[in-house]
Amino acid sequence: MNAGKVYLVGAGPGAPDLLTLRAAELLRRADVVFHDALVHPDTIALAANAEHVAVGKRCGRHSTAQRFINKRLVDAAMKHAIVVRLKGGDPMLFGRAHEEISALGEAGIAFEVVPGVTAALAASADLGVSLTRRGLARSVAFLTPRVGAGEKRNDWARAAASADTAVIYMGIGEAAPITASLLECGVAPSTPVVVVENASLPEQKRFVLVLKELPEIAALGIAGPAVILLGEVYSELQEQALTTSVQARRA
Ligand code: SAH
């Protein structure tokens, strides 16, 4: 068998120029690219000679299609030399990389992972606030309360409560239960929170609040991908009243 190779490539958080040189080179040489819905069209366009296949819906909601994606990757590697699986952010963080890697492994297909800039780091760059500001934070937790079908619930809130800074992925639709779980775990209602939508993109927005107000973000019409960051490091943003109804009401 003379199968090709599958590259699981991080596309970065959104801005097309936040891509590694290695990723750009692989896209240039790719025969076929399977990409997530959130990947910027300019990034996909770098694969000028490849067939482009959109797989998955918005991140985190494509569990039913995952087995189908695995199979398509294996099939593509039978036909093509360079198969790129392009994923938002970094493939190894909330990116279902494991399922694809094991399917490729089982089929005897060679693979390689190319890292990307994850949303938490892009949001931190936009905010200009270090996740590990000296004197305030020495630990960071990347978490999601999201559980896939058939998965066991886990104790994500405890991890958030024990880290100095926490970044919550895929949490916007569940702000009220997230807040309740964090408060229950002993996180103070006055803990500084910032929500960053569309990190790294021109349409980026941030909402500065405190934990007890987090359920109110449901009313803010956040439609783009967004992360929730919390911890004392964000206290320095608290005076910058930003565009939210939460802020307007507090003022
Ligand atoms: N592998 C990706 C995460 C995929 S899960 C990474 O490393 O970034 C999808 C979640 O990532 C979204 O629900 C959102 O919480 C977050 N996300 C992705 N892109 C984002 C962006 N540009 N700004 C803010 N959050 C983003």
Tab-separated table of C-alpha atoms and ligand atoms in Angstrom:
chain	number	residue	atom	x	y	z
A	1	MET	CA	0.000	0.000	0.000
A	2	ASN	CA	1.318	3.402	-0.950
A	3	ALA	CA	-0.860	5.640	1.195
A	4	GLY	CA	-0.301	9.348	1.681
A	5	LYS	CA	0.080	11.214	4.908
A	6	VAL	CA	-2.508	13.112	6.924
A	7	TYR	CA	-1.513	16.379	8.601
A	8	LEU	CA	-3.653	17.638	11.462
A	9	VAL	CA	-2.953	21.322	11.168
A	10	GLY	CA	-3.826	24.157	13.538
A	11	ALA	CA	-5.292	27.093	11.609
A	12	GLY	CA	-5.019	29.475	14.545
A	13	PRO	CA	-7.830	31.463	16.170
A	14	GLY	CA	-9.199	33.320	13.160
A	15	ALA	CA	-6.817	35.915	11.713
A	16	PRO	CA	-5.349	34.264	8.627
A	17	ASP	CA	-1.832	35.553	9.310
A	18	LEU	CA	-1.703	33.794	12.691
A	19	LEU	CA	-0.656	30.616	10.960
A	20	THR	CA	2.677	28.830	11.260
A	21	LEU	CA	5.017	28.746	8.269
A	22	ARG	CA	4.827	24.968	8.421
A	23	ALA	CA	1.044	25.079	8.105
A	24	ALA	CA	1.221	27.520	5.186
A	25	GLU	CA	3.706	25.319	3.350
A	26	LEU	CA	1.567	22.207	3.846
A	27	LEU	CA	-1.510	24.027	2.591
A	28	ARG	CA	0.432	25.130	-0.466
A	29	ARG	CA	1.369	21.502	-1.212
A	30	ALA	CA	-1.899	19.870	-0.169
A	31	ASP	CA	-3.951	17.693	-2.500
A	32	VAL	CA	-7.059	17.867	-0.363
A	33	VAL	CA	-8.035	19.960	2.669
A	34	PHE	CA	-10.767	19.051	5.146
A	35	HIS	CA	-11.530	22.157	7.162
A	36	ASP	CA	-13.699	23.223	10.117
A	37	ALA	CA	-16.419	25.814	9.631
A	38	LEU	CA	-14.575	28.458	11.653
A	39	VAL	CA	-11.423	28.539	9.532
A	40	HIS	CA	-10.937	31.869	7.700
A	41	PRO	CA	-11.540	31.703	3.915
A	42	ASP	CA	-8.142	33.335	3.255
A	43	THR	CA	-6.445	30.485	5.112
A	44	ILE	CA	-8.271	27.870	3.070
A	45	ALA	CA	-7.402	29.790	-0.097
A	46	LEU	CA	-3.698	29.119	0.580
A	47	ALA	CA	-4.417	25.576	-0.539
A	48	ALA	CA	-4.666	26.765	-4.131
A	49	ASN	CA	-4.156	23.361	-5.737
A	50	ALA	CA	-6.253	21.316	-3.358
A	51	GLU	CA	-9.796	20.130	-3.235
A	52	HIS	CA	-11.528	21.915	-0.321
A	53	VAL	CA	-13.990	19.989	1.810
A	54	ALA	CA	-15.924	21.631	4.666
A	55	VAL	CA	-16.482	19.167	7.490
A	56	GLY	CA	-18.150	19.713	10.818
A	57	LYS	CA	-20.428	22.550	11.782
A	58	ARG	CA	-19.374	25.038	14.376
A	59	CYS	CA	-16.720	23.484	16.651
A	60	GLY	CA	-17.962	21.195	19.350
A	61	ARG	CA	-21.243	20.333	17.659
A	62	HIS	CA	-20.113	17.803	15.101
A	63	SER	CA	-20.039	14.663	17.236
A	64	THR	CA	-22.395	12.716	14.989
A	65	ALA	CA	-20.210	13.408	11.963
A	66	GLN	CA	-16.923	12.521	13.642
A	67	ARG	CA	-16.858	8.908	12.541
A	68	PHE	CA	-17.644	9.971	9.014
A	69	ILE	CA	-14.786	12.514	9.074
A	70	ASN	CA	-12.379	9.822	10.303
A	71	LYS	CA	-13.360	7.598	7.430
A	72	ARG	CA	-13.009	10.374	4.860
A	73	LEU	CA	-9.473	11.110	6.089
A	74	VAL	CA	-8.479	7.487	5.742
A	75	ASP	CA	-10.063	7.240	2.271
A	76	ALA	CA	-8.358	10.458	1.137
A	77	ALA	CA	-4.955	9.183	2.254
A	78	MET	CA	-5.467	6.132	0.018
A	79	LYS	CA	-5.783	8.447	-2.969
A	80	HIS	CA	-3.608	11.474	-2.224
A	81	ALA	CA	-0.076	12.160	-1.027
A	82	ILE	CA	-0.818	15.178	1.191
A	83	VAL	CA	-4.079	15.340	3.096
A	84	VAL	CA	-4.558	18.321	5.411
A	85	ARG	CA	-7.097	18.291	8.209
A	86	LEU	CA	-7.313	21.974	9.107
A	87	LYS	CA	-8.697	22.734	12.560
A	88	GLY	CA	-9.454	25.987	14.361
A	89	GLY	CA	-6.888	27.087	16.945
A	90	ASP	CA	-4.663	24.205	18.019
A	91	PRO	CA	-5.683	20.671	17.043
A	92	MET	CA	-4.761	19.231	20.447
A	93	LEU	CA	-7.091	21.427	22.491
A	94	PHE	CA	-10.818	20.641	22.285
A	95	GLY	CA	-10.298	19.666	18.668
A	96	ARG	CA	-11.266	15.975	18.549
A	97	ALA	CA	-7.715	15.210	17.429
A	98	HIS	CA	-7.605	11.999	19.404
A	99	GLU	CA	-10.460	10.374	17.472
A	100	GLU	CA	-8.832	11.198	14.157
A	101	ILE	CA	-5.352	10.110	15.275
A	102	SER	CA	-6.619	6.762	16.488
A	103	ALA	CA	-8.623	6.142	13.322
A	104	LEU	CA	-5.528	6.922	11.222
A	105	GLY	CA	-3.385	4.726	13.463
A	106	GLU	CA	-5.819	1.820	13.157
A	107	ALA	CA	-5.822	2.150	9.372
A	108	GLY	CA	-2.022	2.275	9.300
A	109	ILE	CA	-1.964	5.806	7.853
A	110	ALA	CA	0.985	8.058	8.726
A	111	PHE	CA	0.064	11.359	10.356
A	112	GLU	CA	1.671	14.442	11.795
A	113	VAL	CA	0.292	17.238	13.979
A	114	VAL	CA	1.124	20.898	13.338
A	115	PRO	CA	0.322	23.146	16.312
A	116	GLY	CA	-1.640	26.385	16.094
A	117	VAL	CA	-2.424	29.405	18.244
A	118	THR	CA	-5.280	28.488	20.532
A	119	ALA	CA	-8.185	30.856	21.283
A	120	ALA	CA	-7.086	31.484	24.892
A	121	LEU	CA	-3.747	32.844	23.733
A	122	ALA	CA	-5.276	34.991	21.002
A	123	ALA	CA	-7.776	36.439	23.501
A	124	SER	CA	-4.957	37.191	25.937
A	125	ALA	CA	-3.023	38.946	23.209
A	126	ASP	CA	-6.065	41.082	22.339
A	127	LEU	CA	-6.581	41.993	25.985
A	128	GLY	CA	-2.926	42.724	26.650
A	129	VAL	CA	-3.251	40.857	29.941
A	130	SER	CA	-0.898	38.000	30.779
A	131	LEU	CA	-2.546	34.740	31.793
A	132	THR	CA	0.241	34.354	34.336
A	133	ARG	CA	0.826	37.902	35.547
A	134	ARG	CA	3.634	37.753	38.070
A	135	GLY	CA	2.414	38.053	41.637
A	136	LEU	CA	-1.194	37.171	40.736
A	137	ALA	CA	-1.232	33.948	38.746
A	138	ARG	CA	0.998	30.940	38.398
A	139	SER	CA	-1.449	28.440	36.995
A	140	VAL	CA	-3.884	28.416	34.093
A	141	ALA	CA	-6.666	25.956	33.354
A	142	PHE	CA	-8.140	25.475	29.887
A	143	LEU	CA	-11.563	23.963	30.310
A	144	THR	CA	-14.929	23.249	28.857
A	145	PRO	CA	-18.135	22.295	30.636
A	146	ARG	CA	-19.324	20.773	27.353
A	147	VAL	CA	-19.794	17.018	27.426
A	148	GLY	CA	-20.366	14.968	24.310
A	149	ALA	CA	-23.074	12.333	24.038
A	150	GLY	CA	-22.249	9.316	26.189
A	151	GLU	CA	-19.403	11.060	28.023
A	152	LYS	CA	-19.274	11.204	31.799
A	153	ARG	CA	-19.724	14.613	33.425
A	154	ASN	CA	-16.537	15.708	35.110
A	155	ASP	CA	-15.438	18.097	37.716
A	156	TRP	CA	-14.368	20.941	35.447
A	157	ALA	CA	-15.512	23.623	37.900
A	158	ARG	CA	-13.130	22.352	40.567
A	159	ALA	CA	-10.238	22.775	38.155
A	160	ALA	CA	-11.410	26.339	37.435
A	161	ALA	CA	-11.665	27.062	41.139
A	162	SER	CA	-8.166	25.838	41.886
A	163	ALA	CA	-6.362	27.500	38.959
A	164	ASP	CA	-5.336	31.150	39.319
A	165	THR	CA	-6.638	31.917	35.825
A	166	ALA	CA	-9.227	29.888	33.930
A	167	VAL	CA	-10.208	29.964	30.273
A	168	ILE	CA	-13.530	28.364	29.407
A	169	TYR	CA	-14.112	27.168	25.854
A	170	MET	CA	-17.543	26.435	24.363
A	171	GLY	CA	-19.283	27.960	27.363
A	172	ILE	CA	-21.240	30.932	26.061
A	173	GLY	CA	-24.534	29.091	25.678
A	174	GLU	CA	-24.306	27.769	29.220
A	175	ALA	CA	-23.408	30.882	31.157
A	176	ALA	CA	-26.012	30.380	33.895
A	177	PRO	CA	-25.112	26.774	34.816
A	178	ILE	CA	-21.394	27.636	34.527
A	179	THR	CA	-21.829	30.487	36.988
A	180	ALA	CA	-23.795	28.284	39.380
A	181	SER	CA	-21.133	25.551	39.270
A	182	LEU	CA	-18.294	28.013	39.862
A	183	LEU	CA	-20.066	29.694	42.787
A	184	GLU	CA	-20.832	26.295	44.255
A	185	CYS	CA	-17.119	25.434	44.059
A	186	GLY	CA	-16.302	28.499	46.125
A	187	VAL	CA	-15.245	30.954	43.403
A	188	ALA	CA	-16.077	34.460	44.694
A	189	PRO	CA	-19.041	36.236	43.024
A	190	SER	CA	-16.790	39.295	42.589
A	191	THR	CA	-14.117	37.416	40.595
A	192	PRO	CA	-13.182	39.459	37.502
A	193	VAL	CA	-14.401	37.942	34.239
A	194	VAL	CA	-13.851	38.937	30.649
A	195	VAL	CA	-15.560	37.415	27.641
A	196	VAL	CA	-13.705	37.774	24.348
A	197	GLU	CA	-15.627	37.174	21.139
A	198	ASN	CA	-13.858	36.739	17.769
A	199	ALA	CA	-10.382	36.966	19.256
A	200	SER	CA	-7.714	38.030	16.719
A	201	LEU	CA	-10.288	39.268	14.171
A	202	PRO	CA	-11.226	42.879	13.320
A	203	GLU	CA	-14.730	42.274	14.719
A	204	GLN	CA	-13.341	41.266	18.128
A	205	LYS	CA	-15.451	42.318	21.114
A	206	ARG	CA	-14.840	42.085	24.829
A	207	PHE	CA	-17.239	42.210	27.742
A	208	VAL	CA	-15.840	43.026	31.155
A	209	LEU	CA	-17.837	41.878	34.171
A	210	VAL	CA	-17.676	39.933	37.406
A	211	LEU	CA	-18.670	36.325	37.936
A	212	LYS	CA	-22.109	36.925	39.413
A	213	GLU	CA	-23.085	38.877	36.273
A	214	LEU	CA	-21.985	36.150	33.866
A	215	PRO	CA	-25.539	34.785	33.230
A	216	GLU	CA	-26.407	38.189	31.763
A	217	ILE	CA	-24.144	37.606	28.761
A	218	ALA	CA	-26.962	35.493	27.340
A	219	ALA	CA	-28.728	38.780	26.539
A	220	LEU	CA	-25.761	40.313	24.711
A	221	GLY	CA	-26.242	38.549	21.389
A	222	ILE	CA	-22.823	36.931	21.199
A	223	ALA	CA	-22.906	35.052	17.913
A	224	GLY	CA	-19.199	34.563	17.150
A	225	PRO	CA	-16.906	32.103	18.920
A	226	ALA	CA	-16.036	33.353	22.393
A	227	VAL	CA	-14.034	32.370	25.443
A	228	ILE	CA	-14.736	33.231	29.069
A	229	LEU	CA	-11.626	34.164	31.038
A	230	LEU	CA	-11.662	34.547	34.784
A	231	GLY	CA	-9.231	35.357	37.529
A	232	GLU	CA	-7.610	38.185	39.456
A	233	VAL	CA	-5.387	39.075	36.493
A	234	TYR	CA	-8.472	40.677	34.904
A	235	SER	CA	-9.040	43.083	37.785
A	236	GLU	CA	-6.993	45.648	35.868
A	237	LEU	CA	-9.675	45.715	33.142
A	238	GLN	CA	-12.483	46.395	35.570
A	239	GLU	CA	-12.226	50.181	35.321
A	240	GLN	CA	-12.396	50.085	31.520
A	241	ALA	CA	-16.161	50.139	31.211
A	242	LEU	CA	-16.799	48.507	27.879
A	243	THR	CA	-19.698	48.312	25.527
A	244	THR	CA	-22.002	46.037	27.488
A	245	SER	CA	-25.417	46.441	28.967
A	246	VAL	CA	-23.965	44.833	32.078
A	247	GLN	CA	-21.515	47.695	32.367
A	248	ALA	CA	-24.157	50.307	31.604
A	249	ARG	CA	-26.328	49.040	34.388
A	250	ARG	CA	-23.479	48.849	36.863
A	251	ALA	CA	-22.375	52.417	36.183
B	1	SAH	N1	-9.064	23.934	18.967
B	1	SAH	C1	-9.640	25.255	19.209
B	1	SAH	C2	-10.855	25.176	20.111
B	1	SAH	C3	-12.033	24.474	19.493
B	1	SAH	S1	-13.454	24.485	20.503
B	1	SAH	C4	-8.563	26.177	19.803
B	1	SAH	O1	-7.483	25.690	20.124
B	1	SAH	O2	-8.814	27.374	19.929
B	1	SAH	C5	-14.311	25.898	19.909
B	1	SAH	C6	-14.298	26.996	20.949
B	1	SAH	O3	-13.068	27.708	20.883
B	1	SAH	C7	-15.354	28.062	20.770
B	1	SAH	O4	-16.593	27.638	21.323
B	1	SAH	C8	-14.764	29.201	21.552
B	1	SAH	O5	-14.929	29.006	22.946
B	1	SAH	C9	-13.280	29.044	21.242
B	1	SAH	N2	-12.847	29.905	20.126
B	1	SAH	C10	-12.437	29.512	18.901
B	1	SAH	N3	-12.066	30.574	18.157
B	1	SAH	C11	-12.220	31.672	18.932
B	1	SAH	C12	-12.003	33.079	18.741
B	1	SAH	N4	-11.525	33.563	17.606
B	1	SAH	N5	-12.289	33.912	19.782
B	1	SAH	C13	-12.763	33.437	20.942
B	1	SAH	N6	-12.988	32.120	21.176
B	1	SAH	C14	-12.732	31.255	20.193
